[in-house]
PDB file of C-alpha atoms and ligand atoms in Angstrom:
ATOM      1  CA  UNK A   1      70.287  91.421  92.829  1.00 56.00           C
ATOM      2  CA  UNK A   2      73.501  90.106  91.220  1.00 57.00           C
ATOM      3  CA  UNK A   3      76.151  89.106  93.705  1.00 72.00           C
ATOM      4  CA  UNK A   4      78.772  91.755  94.462  1.00 75.00           C
ATOM      5  CA  UNK A   5      81.165  90.837  97.211  1.00 76.00           C
ATOM      6  CA  UNK A   6      83.080  93.487  99.086  1.00 74.00           C
ATOM      7  CA  UNK A   7      83.676  93.863 102.817  1.00 89.00           C
ATOM      8  CA  UNK A   8      83.921  97.563 103.701  1.00 95.00           C
ATOM      9  CA  UNK A   9      87.298  97.939 105.372  1.00 97.00           C
ATOM     10  CA  UNK A  10      87.518  99.622 108.803  1.00 98.00           C
ATOM     11  CA  UNK A  11      83.924 100.813 108.477  1.00 98.00           C
ATOM     12  CA  UNK A  12      83.588 101.686 112.161  1.00 97.00           C
ATOM     13  CA  UNK A  13      86.842 103.661 112.124  1.00 98.00           C
ATOM     14  CA  UNK A  14      85.891 105.453 108.884  1.00 98.00           C
ATOM     15  CA  UNK A  15      82.569 106.532 110.393  1.00 98.00           C
ATOM     16  CA  UNK A  16      84.195 107.694 113.600  1.00 98.00           C
ATOM     17  CA  UNK A  17      86.670 109.782 111.605  1.00 98.00           C
ATOM     18  CA  UNK A  18      84.036 111.195 109.252  1.00 97.00           C
ATOM     19  CA  UNK A  19      81.827 112.098 112.219  1.00 95.00           C
ATOM     20  CA  UNK A  20      78.733 112.380 109.985  1.00 96.00           C
ATOM     21  CA  UNK A  21      76.426 115.205 110.908  1.00 93.00           C
ATOM     22  CA  UNK A  22      72.801 115.436 109.853  1.00 90.00           C
ATOM     23  CA  UNK A  23      71.994 117.795 107.027  1.00 93.00           C
ATOM     24  CA  UNK A  24      75.561 118.070 105.689  1.00 96.00           C
ATOM     25  CA  UNK A  25      76.950 117.260 102.250  1.00 97.00           C
ATOM     26  CA  UNK A  26      79.242 114.231 101.921  1.00 98.00           C
ATOM     27  CA  UNK A  27      81.178 112.598  99.100  1.00 98.00           C
ATOM     28  CA  UNK A  28      81.980 108.902  98.803  1.00 98.00           C
ATOM     29  CA  UNK A  29      84.665 109.131  96.131  1.00 98.00           C
ATOM     30  CA  UNK A  30      84.944 105.352  95.645  1.00 98.00           C
ATOM     31  CA  UNK A  31      81.496 103.790  95.931  1.00 98.00           C
ATOM     32  CA  UNK A  32      82.440 100.127  95.218  1.00 97.00           C
ATOM     33  CA  UNK A  33      79.857  97.857  96.848  1.00 96.00           C
ATOM     34  CA  UNK A  34      78.294 100.821  98.656  1.00 97.00           C
ATOM     35  CA  UNK A  35      79.283  99.772 102.183  1.00 97.00           C
ATOM     36  CA  UNK A  36      80.496 103.218 103.243  1.00 98.00           C
ATOM     37  CA  UNK A  37      77.761 105.017 101.306  1.00 98.00           C
ATOM     38  CA  UNK A  38      74.961 103.111 103.013  1.00 97.00           C
ATOM     39  CA  UNK A  39      76.427 103.714 106.469  1.00 97.00           C
ATOM     40  CA  UNK A  40      76.816 107.446 105.725  1.00 98.00           C
ATOM     41  CA  UNK A  41      73.239 107.661 104.417  1.00 97.00           C
ATOM     42  CA  UNK A  42      71.927 106.085 107.607  1.00 96.00           C
ATOM     43  CA  UNK A  43      73.638 108.800 109.619  1.00 95.00           C
ATOM     44  CA  UNK A  44      72.744 111.884 107.584  1.00 95.00           C
ATOM     45  CA  UNK A  45      69.003 111.299 107.155  1.00 91.00           C
ATOM     46  CA  UNK A  46      66.725 113.061 106.554  1.00 90.00           C
ATOM     47  CA  UNK A  47      68.164 116.185 104.899  1.00 90.00           C
ATOM     48  CA  UNK A  48      71.829 115.336 104.355  1.00 94.00           C
ATOM     49  CA  UNK A  49      73.182 114.806 100.882  1.00 95.00           C
ATOM     50  CA  UNK A  50      75.606 112.195  99.553  1.00 97.00           C
ATOM     51  CA  UNK A  51      77.328 112.159  96.168  1.00 97.00           C
ATOM     52  CA  UNK A  52      78.967 108.820  95.385  1.00 98.00           C
ATOM     53  CA  UNK A  53      81.426 108.231  92.555  1.00 98.00           C
ATOM     54  CA  UNK A  54      82.723 105.161  90.774  1.00 98.00           C
ATOM     55  CA  UNK A  55      84.067 104.496  87.299  1.00 98.00           C
ATOM     56  CA  UNK A  56      82.993 100.855  87.292  1.00 97.00           C
ATOM     57  CA  UNK A  57      79.548 100.284  85.830  1.00 96.00           C
ATOM     58  CA  UNK A  58      79.155  97.007  87.738  1.00 95.00           C
ATOM     59  CA  UNK A  59      79.595  98.889  91.028  1.00 96.00           C
ATOM     60  CA  UNK A  60      77.234 101.633  89.865  1.00 97.00           C
ATOM     61  CA  UNK A  61      74.506  99.184  88.742  1.00 96.00           C
ATOM     62  CA  UNK A  62      74.756  97.158  91.924  1.00 96.00           C
ATOM     63  CA  UNK A  63      74.600 100.224  94.185  1.00 97.00           C
ATOM     64  CA  UNK A  64      71.690 101.761  92.317  1.00 97.00           C
ATOM     65  CA  UNK A  65      69.712  98.720  93.430  1.00 96.00           C
ATOM     66  CA  UNK A  66      71.251  98.355  96.870  1.00 96.00           C
ATOM     67  CA  UNK A  67      70.715 101.986  97.796  1.00 97.00           C
ATOM     68  CA  UNK A  68      67.514 102.623  95.922  1.00 96.00           C
ATOM     69  CA  UNK A  69      65.440 103.249  99.054  1.00 96.00           C
ATOM     70  CA  UNK A  70      67.516 106.349  99.883  1.00 96.00           C
ATOM     71  CA  UNK A  71      66.363 109.595  98.343  1.00 93.00           C
ATOM     72  CA  UNK A  72      69.338 111.766  99.173  1.00 94.00           C
ATOM     73  CA  UNK A  73      72.095 109.999  97.278  1.00 97.00           C
ATOM     74  CA  UNK A  74      73.314 110.882  93.772  1.00 97.00           C
ATOM     75  CA  UNK A  75      75.337 108.122  92.160  1.00 98.00           C
ATOM     76  CA  UNK A  76      77.753 109.361  89.526  1.00 98.00           C
ATOM     77  CA  UNK A  77      79.634 107.235  87.016  1.00 98.00           C
ATOM     78  CA  UNK A  78      82.822 109.227  86.689  1.00 98.00           C
ATOM     79  CA  UNK A  79      86.263 109.516  88.196  1.00 98.00           C
ATOM     80  CA  UNK A  80      86.516 111.289  91.531  1.00 98.00           C
ATOM     81  CA  UNK A  81      89.163 113.409  89.827  1.00 98.00           C
ATOM     82  CA  UNK A  82      86.236 115.185  88.122  1.00 97.00           C
ATOM     83  CA  UNK A  83      84.313 115.962  91.325  1.00 95.00           C
ATOM     84  CA  UNK A  84      84.440 119.661  90.569  1.00 93.00           C
ATOM     85  CA  UNK A  85      82.423 119.293  87.341  1.00 94.00           C
ATOM     86  CA  UNK A  86      79.631 117.390  89.123  1.00 96.00           C
ATOM     87  CA  UNK A  87      79.434 119.779  92.036  1.00 94.00           C
ATOM     88  CA  UNK A  88      78.825 122.550  89.523  1.00 90.00           C
ATOM     89  CA  UNK A  89      76.207 120.519  87.641  1.00 90.00           C
ATOM     90  CA  UNK A  90      74.406 119.737  90.889  1.00 89.00           C
ATOM     91  CA  UNK A  91      74.605 123.338  92.142  1.00 88.00           C
ATOM     92  CA  UNK A  92      76.556 122.258  95.186  1.00 89.00           C
ATOM     93  CA  UNK A  93      78.987 125.016  96.201  1.00 90.00           C
ATOM     94  CA  UNK A  94      80.428 123.420  99.253  1.00 95.00           C
ATOM     95  CA  UNK A  95      81.125 119.996 100.720  1.00 97.00           C
ATOM     96  CA  UNK A  96      80.081 120.833 104.244  1.00 97.00           C
ATOM     97  CA  UNK A  97      80.504 117.376 105.820  1.00 97.00           C
ATOM     98  CA  UNK A  98      83.447 115.607 104.228  1.00 98.00           C
ATOM     99  CA  UNK A  99      84.809 113.109 101.756  1.00 98.00           C
ATOM    100  CA  UNK A 100      85.947 109.523 102.035  1.00 98.00           C
ATOM    101  CA  UNK A 101      88.322 107.736  99.663  1.00 98.00           C
ATOM    102  CA  UNK A 102      88.820 103.968  99.757  1.00 98.00           C
ATOM    103  CA  UNK A 103      91.554 103.542  97.177  1.00 97.00           C
ATOM    104  CA  UNK A 104      92.360 100.526  95.044  1.00 90.00           C
ATOM    105  CA  UNK A 105      90.180  97.723  93.753  1.00 94.00           C
ATOM    106  CA  UNK A 106      87.110  96.093  95.293  1.00 94.00           C
ATOM    107  CA  UNK A 107      87.044  92.422  96.215  1.00 91.00           C
ATOM    108  CA  UNK A 108      84.453  92.021  93.472  1.00 91.00           C
ATOM    109  CA  UNK A 109      86.865  93.387  90.845  1.00 93.00           C
ATOM    110  CA  UNK A 110      89.849  91.435  92.093  1.00 91.00           C
ATOM    111  CA  UNK A 111      88.016  88.124  92.122  1.00 89.00           C
ATOM    112  CA  UNK A 112      85.838  88.571  89.057  1.00 89.00           C
ATOM    113  CA  UNK A 113      86.395  85.768  86.524  1.00 84.00           C
ATOM    114  CA  UNK A 114      86.469  88.025  83.508  1.00 89.00           C
ATOM    115  CA  UNK A 115      88.153  91.289  84.467  1.00 94.00           C
ATOM    116  CA  UNK A 116      91.747  90.093  84.295  1.00 95.00           C
ATOM    117  CA  UNK A 117      92.836  91.432  87.721  1.00 95.00           C
ATOM    118  CA  UNK A 118      93.673  88.026  89.121  1.00 93.00           C
ATOM    119  CA  UNK A 119      96.697  85.933  88.241  1.00 93.00           C
ATOM    120  CA  UNK A 120      94.789  82.923  89.529  1.00 92.00           C
ATOM    121  CA  UNK A 121      92.035  83.110  86.952  1.00 91.00           C
ATOM    122  CA  UNK A 122      92.481  82.840  83.227  1.00 94.00           C
ATOM    123  CA  UNK A 123      91.095  85.912  81.480  1.00 95.00           C
ATOM    124  CA  UNK A 124      92.011  88.424  78.794  1.00 96.00           C
ATOM    125  CA  UNK A 125      94.595  90.952  79.988  1.00 97.00           C
ATOM    126  CA  UNK A 126      92.359  93.848  81.010  1.00 97.00           C
ATOM    127  CA  UNK A 127      92.377  95.281  84.599  1.00 97.00           C
ATOM    128  CA  UNK A 128      90.407  98.423  83.742  1.00 98.00           C
ATOM    129  CA  UNK A 129      88.238  99.771  86.558  1.00 97.00           C
ATOM    130  CA  UNK A 130      86.330 101.617  83.848  1.00 97.00           C
ATOM    131  CA  UNK A 131      85.306  99.209  81.100  1.00 95.00           C
ATOM    132  CA  UNK A 132      84.848 102.141  78.721  1.00 95.00           C
ATOM    133  CA  UNK A 133      88.484 103.221  79.018  1.00 96.00           C
ATOM    134  CA  UNK A 134      90.490 102.540  75.883  1.00 95.00           C
ATOM    135  CA  UNK A 135      93.732 101.495  77.558  1.00 96.00           C
ATOM    136  CA  UNK A 136      94.150  98.129  79.250  1.00 98.00           C
ATOM    137  CA  UNK A 137      96.754  95.717  80.626  1.00 98.00           C
ATOM    138  CA  UNK A 138      97.046  94.315  77.096  1.00 98.00           C
ATOM    139  CA  UNK A 139      98.467  97.638  75.848  1.00 98.00           C
ATOM    140  CA  UNK A 140     101.047  97.803  78.619  1.00 98.00           C
ATOM    141  CA  UNK A 141     102.231  94.224  78.245  1.00 98.00           C
ATOM    142  CA  UNK A 142     102.353  94.317  74.452  1.00 98.00           C
ATOM    143  CA  UNK A 143     103.323  97.907  73.666  1.00 98.00           C
ATOM    144  CA  UNK A 144     105.456  99.384  76.458  1.00 98.00           C
ATOM    145  CA  UNK A 145     109.175  99.580  75.812  1.00 98.00           C
ATOM    146  CA  UNK A 146     111.281  97.232  77.923  1.00 98.00           C
ATOM    147  CA  UNK A 147     112.691 100.060  80.078  1.00 98.00           C
ATOM    148  CA  UNK A 148     109.181 101.334  80.802  1.00 98.00           C
ATOM    149  CA  UNK A 149     108.089  97.869  81.904  1.00 98.00           C
ATOM    150  CA  UNK A 150     111.111  97.714  84.220  1.00 98.00           C
ATOM    151  CA  UNK A 151     110.190 101.135  85.594  1.00 98.00           C
ATOM    152  CA  UNK A 152     106.587 100.326  86.435  1.00 98.00           C
ATOM    153  CA  UNK A 153     107.377  96.861  87.839  1.00 98.00           C
ATOM    154  CA  UNK A 154     110.058  98.400  90.079  1.00 98.00           C
ATOM    155  CA  UNK A 155     108.192 101.545  91.099  1.00 96.00           C
ATOM    156  CA  UNK A 156     104.622 100.314  91.422  1.00 96.00           C
ATOM    157  CA  UNK A 157     105.313  96.687  92.268  1.00 96.00           C
ATOM    158  CA  UNK A 158     108.660  96.964  94.079  1.00 94.00           C
ATOM    159  CA  UNK A 159     109.430  93.780  92.125  1.00 95.00           C
ATOM    160  CA  UNK A 160     113.056  92.688  92.548  1.00 94.00           C
ATOM    161  CA  UNK A 161     113.129  90.741  89.273  1.00 96.00           C
ATOM    162  CA  UNK A 162     111.721  93.610  87.164  1.00 97.00           C
ATOM    163  CA  UNK A 163     114.498  93.465  84.568  1.00 98.00           C
ATOM    164  CA  UNK A 164     114.248  89.716  83.995  1.00 97.00           C
ATOM    165  CA  UNK A 165     110.458  89.810  83.766  1.00 98.00           C
ATOM    166  CA  UNK A 166     110.453  92.759  81.353  1.00 98.00           C
ATOM    167  CA  UNK A 167     113.010  90.963  79.190  1.00 98.00           C
ATOM    168  CA  UNK A 168     110.902  87.778  79.276  1.00 98.00           C
ATOM    169  CA  UNK A 169     107.819  89.728  78.172  1.00 98.00           C
ATOM    170  CA  UNK A 170     109.612  91.464  75.315  1.00 98.00           C
ATOM    171  CA  UNK A 171     111.065  88.180  74.041  1.00 97.00           C
ATOM    172  CA  UNK A 172     107.723  86.376  74.262  1.00 97.00           C
ATOM    173  CA  UNK A 173     105.749  89.089  72.471  1.00 97.00           C
ATOM    174  CA  UNK A 174     108.194  89.054  69.515  1.00 96.00           C
ATOM    175  CA  UNK A 175     106.754  85.609  68.701  1.00 94.00           C
ATOM    176  CA  UNK A 176     103.097  86.435  69.324  1.00 95.00           C
ATOM    177  CA  UNK A 177     101.124  88.959  71.327  1.00 97.00           C
ATOM    178  CA  UNK A 178     100.430  88.157  74.970  1.00 98.00           C
ATOM    179  CA  UNK A 179      96.685  88.014  75.406  1.00 97.00           C
ATOM    180  CA  UNK A 180      95.778  86.324  78.677  1.00 97.00           C
ATOM    181  CA  UNK A 181      96.606  86.453  82.358  1.00 97.00           C
ATOM    182  CA  UNK A 182      97.779  82.841  82.161  1.00 97.00           C
ATOM    183  CA  UNK A 183     100.248  83.633  79.365  1.00 98.00           C
ATOM    184  CA  UNK A 184     101.639  86.504  81.437  1.00 98.00           C
ATOM    185  CA  UNK A 185     101.905  84.348  84.572  1.00 97.00           C
ATOM    186  CA  UNK A 186     103.789  81.676  82.595  1.00 97.00           C
ATOM    187  CA  UNK A 187     106.247  84.297  81.322  1.00 98.00           C
ATOM    188  CA  UNK A 188     106.783  85.599  84.873  1.00 97.00           C
ATOM    189  CA  UNK A 189     107.334  82.077  86.198  1.00 96.00           C
ATOM    190  CA  UNK A 190     109.724  81.326  83.339  1.00 96.00           C
ATOM    191  CA  UNK A 191     111.759  84.514  83.905  1.00 96.00           C
ATOM    192  CA  UNK A 192     112.246  84.396  87.663  1.00 93.00           C
ATOM    193  CA  UNK A 193     114.251  82.032  89.865  1.00 89.00           C
ATOM    194  CA  UNK A 194     112.318  79.793  92.255  1.00 85.00           C
ATOM    195  CA  UNK A 195     112.454  81.529  95.627  1.00 81.00           C
ATOM    196  CA  UNK A 196     110.662  80.560  98.807  1.00 82.00           C
ATOM    197  CA  UNK A 197     108.028  83.184  99.425  1.00 83.00           C
ATOM    198  CA  UNK A 198     104.515  83.385 100.808  1.00 83.00           C
ATOM    199  CA  UNK A 199     103.395  85.454  97.859  1.00 87.00           C
ATOM    200  CA  UNK A 200     102.920  84.230  94.285  1.00 92.00           C
ATOM    201  CA  UNK A 201     105.708  85.401  91.899  1.00 92.00           C
ATOM    202  CA  UNK A 202     103.127  87.269  89.757  1.00 95.00           C
ATOM    203  CA  UNK A 203     101.582  89.302  92.618  1.00 95.00           C
ATOM    204  CA  UNK A 204     103.731  92.408  92.321  1.00 96.00           C
ATOM    205  CA  UNK A 205     103.740  92.626  88.527  1.00 98.00           C
ATOM    206  CA  UNK A 206      99.939  92.332  88.469  1.00 97.00           C
ATOM    207  CA  UNK A 207      99.684  95.087  91.092  1.00 96.00           C
ATOM    208  CA  UNK A 208     102.031  97.320  89.099  1.00 97.00           C
ATOM    209  CA  UNK A 209     100.121  96.836  85.852  1.00 98.00           C
ATOM    210  CA  UNK A 210      96.788  97.546  87.564  1.00 97.00           C
ATOM    211  CA  UNK A 211      98.130 100.802  89.039  1.00 97.00           C
ATOM    212  CA  UNK A 212      99.452 101.877  85.632  1.00 98.00           C
ATOM    213  CA  UNK A 213      96.278 100.906  83.699  1.00 98.00           C
ATOM    214  CA  UNK A 214      94.072 102.964  85.992  1.00 98.00           C
ATOM    215  CA  UNK A 215      96.459 105.852  86.692  1.00 97.00           C
ATOM    216  CA  UNK A 216      95.790 105.124  90.354  1.00 97.00           C
ATOM    217  CA  UNK A 217      98.598 107.100  91.929  1.00 97.00           C
ATOM    218  CA  UNK A 218      98.280 110.268  89.896  1.00 96.00           C
ATOM    219  CA  UNK A 219      94.506 110.201  90.452  1.00 98.00           C
ATOM    220  CA  UNK A 220      94.965 110.301  94.229  1.00 98.00           C
ATOM    221  CA  UNK A 221      96.974 113.514  94.114  1.00 97.00           C
ATOM    222  CA  UNK A 222      94.844 115.119  91.378  1.00 97.00           C
ATOM    223  CA  UNK A 223      91.617 114.377  93.209  1.00 98.00           C
ATOM    224  CA  UNK A 224      92.830 115.713  96.546  1.00 98.00           C
ATOM    225  CA  UNK A 225      94.056 118.899  94.877  1.00 97.00           C
ATOM    226  CA  UNK A 226      90.771 119.324  92.972  1.00 96.00           C
ATOM    227  CA  UNK A 227      88.488 118.785  95.946  1.00 96.00           C
ATOM    228  CA  UNK A 228      90.264 121.021  98.467  1.00 96.00           C
ATOM    229  CA  UNK A 229      88.704 124.331  97.355  1.00 95.00           C
ATOM    230  CA  UNK A 230      85.203 122.847  97.792  1.00 96.00           C
ATOM    231  CA  UNK A 231      85.640 121.568 101.324  1.00 97.00           C
ATOM    232  CA  UNK A 232      83.897 123.815 103.832  1.00 96.00           C
ATOM    233  CA  UNK A 233      85.111 124.816 107.259  1.00 96.00           C
ATOM    234  CA  UNK A 234      85.172 121.729 109.491  1.00 96.00           C
ATOM    235  CA  UNK A 235      84.848 119.256 106.596  1.00 97.00           C
ATOM    236  CA  UNK A 236      86.761 116.032 107.005  1.00 98.00           C
ATOM    237  CA  UNK A 237      88.900 114.085 104.517  1.00 98.00           C
ATOM    238  CA  UNK A 238      89.235 110.367 105.276  1.00 98.00           C
ATOM    239  CA  UNK A 239      91.465 108.098 103.191  1.00 98.00           C
ATOM    240  CA  UNK A 240      91.958 104.344 103.286  1.00 98.00           C
ATOM    241  CA  UNK A 241      95.007 103.118 101.372  1.00 98.00           C
ATOM    242  CA  UNK A 242      96.353  99.636 100.733  1.00 95.00           C
ATOM    243  CA  UNK A 243     100.027 100.055 100.011  1.00 92.00           C
ATOM    244  CA  UNK A 244     102.846 102.356 100.943  1.00 93.00           C
ATOM    245  CA  UNK A 245     102.886 104.192  97.581  1.00 95.00           C
ATOM    246  CA  UNK A 246      99.289 105.356  98.071  1.00 96.00           C
ATOM    247  CA  UNK A 247      99.779 106.094 101.742  1.00 97.00           C
ATOM    248  CA  UNK A 248     102.844 108.237 101.049  1.00 97.00           C
ATOM    249  CA  UNK A 249     100.908 110.445  98.608  1.00 98.00           C
ATOM    250  CA  UNK A 250      98.169 111.116 101.176  1.00 98.00           C
ATOM    251  CA  UNK A 251     100.635 111.640 104.010  1.00 98.00           C
ATOM    252  CA  UNK A 252     102.637 114.164 101.971  1.00 97.00           C
ATOM    253  CA  UNK A 253      99.501 115.930 100.744  1.00 98.00           C
ATOM    254  CA  UNK A 254      98.238 116.341 104.301  1.00 98.00           C
ATOM    255  CA  UNK A 255     101.648 117.628 105.406  1.00 97.00           C
ATOM    256  CA  UNK A 256     101.944 120.100 102.519  1.00 96.00           C
ATOM    257  CA  UNK A 257      98.490 121.473 103.393  1.00 96.00           C
ATOM    258  CA  UNK A 258      98.918 121.391 107.143  1.00 95.00           C
ATOM    259  CA  UNK A 259      97.501 124.390 109.002  1.00 92.00           C
ATOM    260  CA  UNK A 260     100.869 124.579 110.755  1.00 90.00           C
ATOM    261  CA  UNK A 261     102.316 126.098 107.586  1.00 88.00           C
ATOM    262  CA  UNK A 262     101.358 129.418 105.974  1.00 87.00           C
ATOM    263  CA  UNK A 263      98.513 128.954 103.496  1.00 87.00           C
ATOM    264  CA  UNK A 264      97.668 125.456 104.774  1.00 91.00           C
ATOM    265  CA  UNK A 265      94.274 124.658 106.277  1.00 94.00           C
ATOM    266  CA  UNK A 266      94.319 121.004 107.312  1.00 97.00           C
ATOM    267  CA  UNK A 267      94.398 119.860 110.882  1.00 97.00           C
ATOM    268  CA  UNK A 268      95.864 116.352 110.720  1.00 97.00           C
ATOM    269  CA  UNK A 269      94.249 113.912 113.155  1.00 97.00           C
ATOM    270  CA  UNK A 270      96.405 110.867 112.409  1.00 97.00           C
ATOM    271  CA  UNK A 271     100.114 111.410 112.980  1.00 93.00           C
ATOM    272  CA  UNK A 272     100.326 107.646 112.552  1.00 96.00           C
ATOM    273  CA  UNK A 273      97.730 105.874 110.409  1.00 98.00           C
ATOM    274  CA  UNK A 274      94.944 103.836 112.007  1.00 98.00           C
ATOM    275  CA  UNK A 275      95.033 100.132 111.095  1.00 98.00           C
ATOM    276  CA  UNK A 276      92.453  97.328 111.217  1.00 98.00           C
ATOM    277  CA  UNK A 277      91.838  95.443 114.447  1.00 98.00           C
ATOM    278  CA  UNK A 278      92.946  91.814 114.815  1.00 98.00           C
ATOM    279  CA  UNK A 279      89.275  90.775 114.772  1.00 97.00           C
ATOM    280  CA  UNK A 280      88.695  92.473 111.418  1.00 97.00           C
ATOM    281  CA  UNK A 281      91.878  90.989 109.937  1.00 96.00           C
ATOM    282  CA  UNK A 282      90.684  87.512 110.977  1.00 96.00           C
ATOM    283  CA  UNK A 283      87.392  87.983 109.124  1.00 94.00           C
ATOM    284  CA  UNK A 284      88.827  89.940 106.176  1.00 93.00           C
ATOM    285  CA  UNK A 285      92.569  89.280 105.718  1.00 92.00           C
ATOM    286  CA  UNK A 286      92.781  91.966 102.978  1.00 90.00           C
ATOM    287  CA  UNK A 287      92.286  94.603 105.687  1.00 95.00           C
ATOM    288  CA  UNK A 288      95.727  93.741 107.071  1.00 95.00           C
ATOM    289  CA  UNK A 289      97.455  96.259 104.825  1.00 94.00           C
ATOM    290  CA  UNK A 290      94.850  99.035 105.090  1.00 97.00           C
ATOM    291  CA  UNK A 291      95.849 102.404 106.561  1.00 98.00           C
ATOM    292  CA  UNK A 292      93.376 105.099 107.495  1.00 98.00           C
ATOM    293  CA  UNK A 293      94.362 108.764 107.706  1.00 98.00           C
ATOM    294  CA  UNK A 294      92.141 111.757 108.257  1.00 98.00           C
ATOM    295  CA  UNK A 295      92.329 115.513 108.469  1.00 98.00           C
ATOM    296  CA  UNK A 296      89.915 118.380 109.012  1.00 98.00           C
ATOM    297  CA  UNK A 297      89.657 121.621 107.091  1.00 97.00           C
ATOM    298  CA  UNK A 298      90.095 124.614 109.361  1.00 95.00           C
ATOM    299  CA  UNK A 299      89.265 127.852 107.602  1.00 85.00           C
ATOM    300  CA  UNK A 300      89.067 130.134 110.621  1.00 62.00           C
ATOM    301  CA  UNK A 301      92.269 131.650 111.900  1.00 60.00           C
ATOM    302  CA  UNK A 302      94.086 129.410 114.340  1.00 51.00           C
TER     303      UNK A 302
HETATM  304  C1  SAM B   1      88.026  99.498  97.528  1.00 57.48           C
HETATM  305  S1  SAM B   1      86.681  99.811  96.478  1.00 57.48           S
HETATM  306  C2  SAM B   1      85.572 100.755  97.469  1.00 57.48           C
HETATM  307  C3  SAM B   1      84.700  99.941  98.388  1.00 57.48           C
HETATM  308  C4  SAM B   1      83.678 100.732  99.143  1.00 57.48           C
HETATM  309  N1  SAM B   1      84.272 101.631 100.107  1.00 57.48           N
HETATM  310  C5  SAM B   1      82.657  99.836  99.846  1.00 57.48           C
HETATM  311  O1  SAM B   1      82.424 100.029 101.033  1.00 57.48           O
HETATM  312  O2  SAM B   1      82.088  98.963  99.218  1.00 57.48           O
HETATM  313  C6  SAM B   1      87.333 101.010  95.404  1.00 57.48           C
HETATM  314  C7  SAM B   1      86.402 101.435  94.291  1.00 57.48           C
HETATM  315  O3  SAM B   1      86.944 102.643  93.742  1.00 57.48           O
HETATM  316  C8  SAM B   1      86.685 102.657  92.373  1.00 57.48           C
HETATM  317  N2  SAM B   1      87.618 103.596  91.735  1.00 57.48           N
HETATM  318  C9  SAM B   1      88.905 103.408  91.418  1.00 57.48           C
HETATM  319  N3  SAM B   1      89.413 104.514  90.851  1.00 57.48           N
HETATM  320  C10 SAM B   1      88.395 105.432  90.818  1.00 57.48           C
HETATM  321  C11 SAM B   1      88.297 106.775  90.346  1.00 57.48           C
HETATM  322  N4  SAM B   1      89.341 107.402  89.813  1.00 57.48           N
HETATM  323  N5  SAM B   1      87.104 107.404  90.488  1.00 57.48           N
HETATM  324  C12 SAM B   1      86.038 106.779  91.052  1.00 57.48           C
HETATM  325  N6  SAM B   1      86.095 105.504  91.509  1.00 57.48           N
HETATM  326  C13 SAM B   1      87.248 104.847  91.398  1.00 57.48           C
HETATM  327  C14 SAM B   1      86.881 101.217  91.942  1.00 57.48           C
HETATM  328  O4  SAM B   1      86.203 100.969  90.723  1.00 57.48           O
HETATM  329  C15 SAM B   1      86.287 100.456  93.136  1.00 57.48           C
HETATM  330  O5  SAM B   1      84.939 100.119  92.909  1.00 57.48           O
END
């Protein structure tokens, strides 16, 4: 099997929150390396059902092999935003168990030589989770107006030098199009003052471009809205987010749908998000910024 590295973040905490029950229907909205899916499958045997989604064919191919001994998983190459369509196709009326979302990119994607997610590796500007999508980092860097670049760098990257970097990009691309991660990094380095910081000057711009390429933030909200009508009484929604922009969307969605308000049917179990233990952070430093929230659908009157 080809190597696919990803350490499932807060796996124990995710499973505790999801509280998998035998025979129920579960969704893993972001399959990745299949860490959560495999753990869920182990708990719902023999009659439970798991539908796992990813848009990345490398994740799909890897998991088809990794999970091939399990009969009750359906692996679907599509966005979790389209869950509804697949539930219909599979004659599944209700998600009786719950859904887990592990937002963002996998370690495999971030460190892959060729996918263009990393500012440390020279590659074509790409950053698509879905290699069939027709819009990539190249389009943003070479075609967005300067003010739109400023907007995404500021909003999605919280980059303090957004204006200077956007200006640097627009000047550079007048001479020739910007094709590689290295060219973009050089422009960022050339447009920003040297400041002492633990993070590389390109970190935030790369994050912002990745979020924009994949429509990550709007997909979170869309997917939660789309899946709600299919969640049965007692079903659980678990989310793992990696930065405050994602976390805020989930937090607000849970609040807006809280059973405390008329029409709402979510009982929120995490007033404050759960974070990774020190032991996990030591082994997997990326888990440092992860936040887990979960809520349960309550359809009976409370
Ligand atoms: C952090 S990884 C998930 C890791 C997984 N929980 C595990 O244990 O291996 C996130 C995955 O979500 C996928 N993804 C991102 N946006 C998606 C979308 N809209 N629909 C489905 N999958 C998506 C990415 O391609 C990536 O493989």
